[in-house]
Amino acid sequence: MMQILAYSAMENNVTVNNFSSSSVNHSRDNQHIQYCCEDDPDQIQFEHVVNTYVPPVLIILGTFGNVCTLLVMRTRPFRHYPIGFYISAYALTSLLTLYLFLGSEWVALVAEKRSIDSQADWICRLWQFFSRVVTYSSIWFVVSMTIDRYITIWHRKKSSKICTLFMAKFATISIFIGLIVVSVHAMWTYELMDGCFFFHNDDDLHVVIWPWMSASCYSFIPLALIITFDILIFTGLCIRNVPEETDNEMTPMVLTHATLVLSMFYFLLVLPPTVINIVDQTYPPSWLQKPHFRLQLAKARVIGHYMAWTNTVIVFYICILFSQTFRKQVNNMLKSLIFSKPDRRMYELHHGSDSSASQMETEISVTLV
């Protein structure tokens, strides 16, 4: 089974998706869980098909969507709003995770080569640290989006002072600093064995407690914040006198509905793999004697894994469907791209012809004189 972003905050070593802990235990003491179904031909075929054909589809859709999102967010009015900054950061980290982690692991699988984190021990440690900082920043950007929209709806008088571009940049820096602090333990807890795996020692209290602490920062706390602020945003849109979406500088309600839908999809797509991961970590050893259970759990890991990866793809398509201002800007950009250059050439040809005719008339007049 393809190992994508080798980590889950709660497991000794697992595949990491962009926002959740969904995957398979690779620890030295528990390798039989990883390979519990390796003799089942249906499971092998299922994993081979999914791991071979799903990643390139996600990469293509994600590349198009995230690049378009970045281009739109660099135009007015989005570049002046903190929500536009958060969505740009989200799209950029999605691109990085798609190419650096999902893409590199897919290439290694298809080419039957060793993954990047299996090249050397120091690369293994550094890669695990770097992957956590990049991938789990996305979930905190979603949290930042929802908080920004909550303040805009429920505290409109204060929003102009709190929801600023400066505060968005400050929040982004704080997110990365926090993730660096939480993720730095990967530099000394991972080792290159048969792969880049978490070295588990039951006598080490740090190793037992820290995965749950990091899981809280990577998954549990941000998911709880997302669902809480989503409920508050939805309630505010229903009961408060909220202006319609507009690009007016004094009423920055742009992307409010898109943010709500994006964060709800994010939560729904990440929740199943997170629950699967908890089950994978807490079920009693007696369940290992049930082949049907192990087979279903293995399939659930793979499905949940790619459910969470879907979050790296959907931002552009949600903004198109649920933001009138975003659609309008995309439409303007398309019109400018399609019609501006021909119009400009026609303008230059027209005025060039006029100037040439005028110059010719002048020369004839001079000659006659």
Coordinates of C-alpha atoms in Angstrom, one line a residue, residues 28 41 142 178 190 193 206 213 222 269 289 314 338 341 355:
R28 CA 8.2 -1.7 14.4
P41 CA -6.2 -10.5 -3.6
V142 CA -9.5 27.2 7.6
G178 CA 3.2 27.0 16.6
Y190 CA 11.6 9.1 13.5
M193 CA 14.5 1.4 9.2
H206 CA 7.2 11.1 26.0
M213 CA -0.8 16.1 22.3
P222 CA -9.0 22.9 15.0
L269 CA -14.2 15.1 4.7
Q289 CA -8.3 -12.3 15.1
I314 CA -12.0 21.9 -3.8
I338 CA -9.9 36.6 -24.5
K341 CA -5.5 41.6 -27.0
S355 CA -1.3 58.2 -38.4

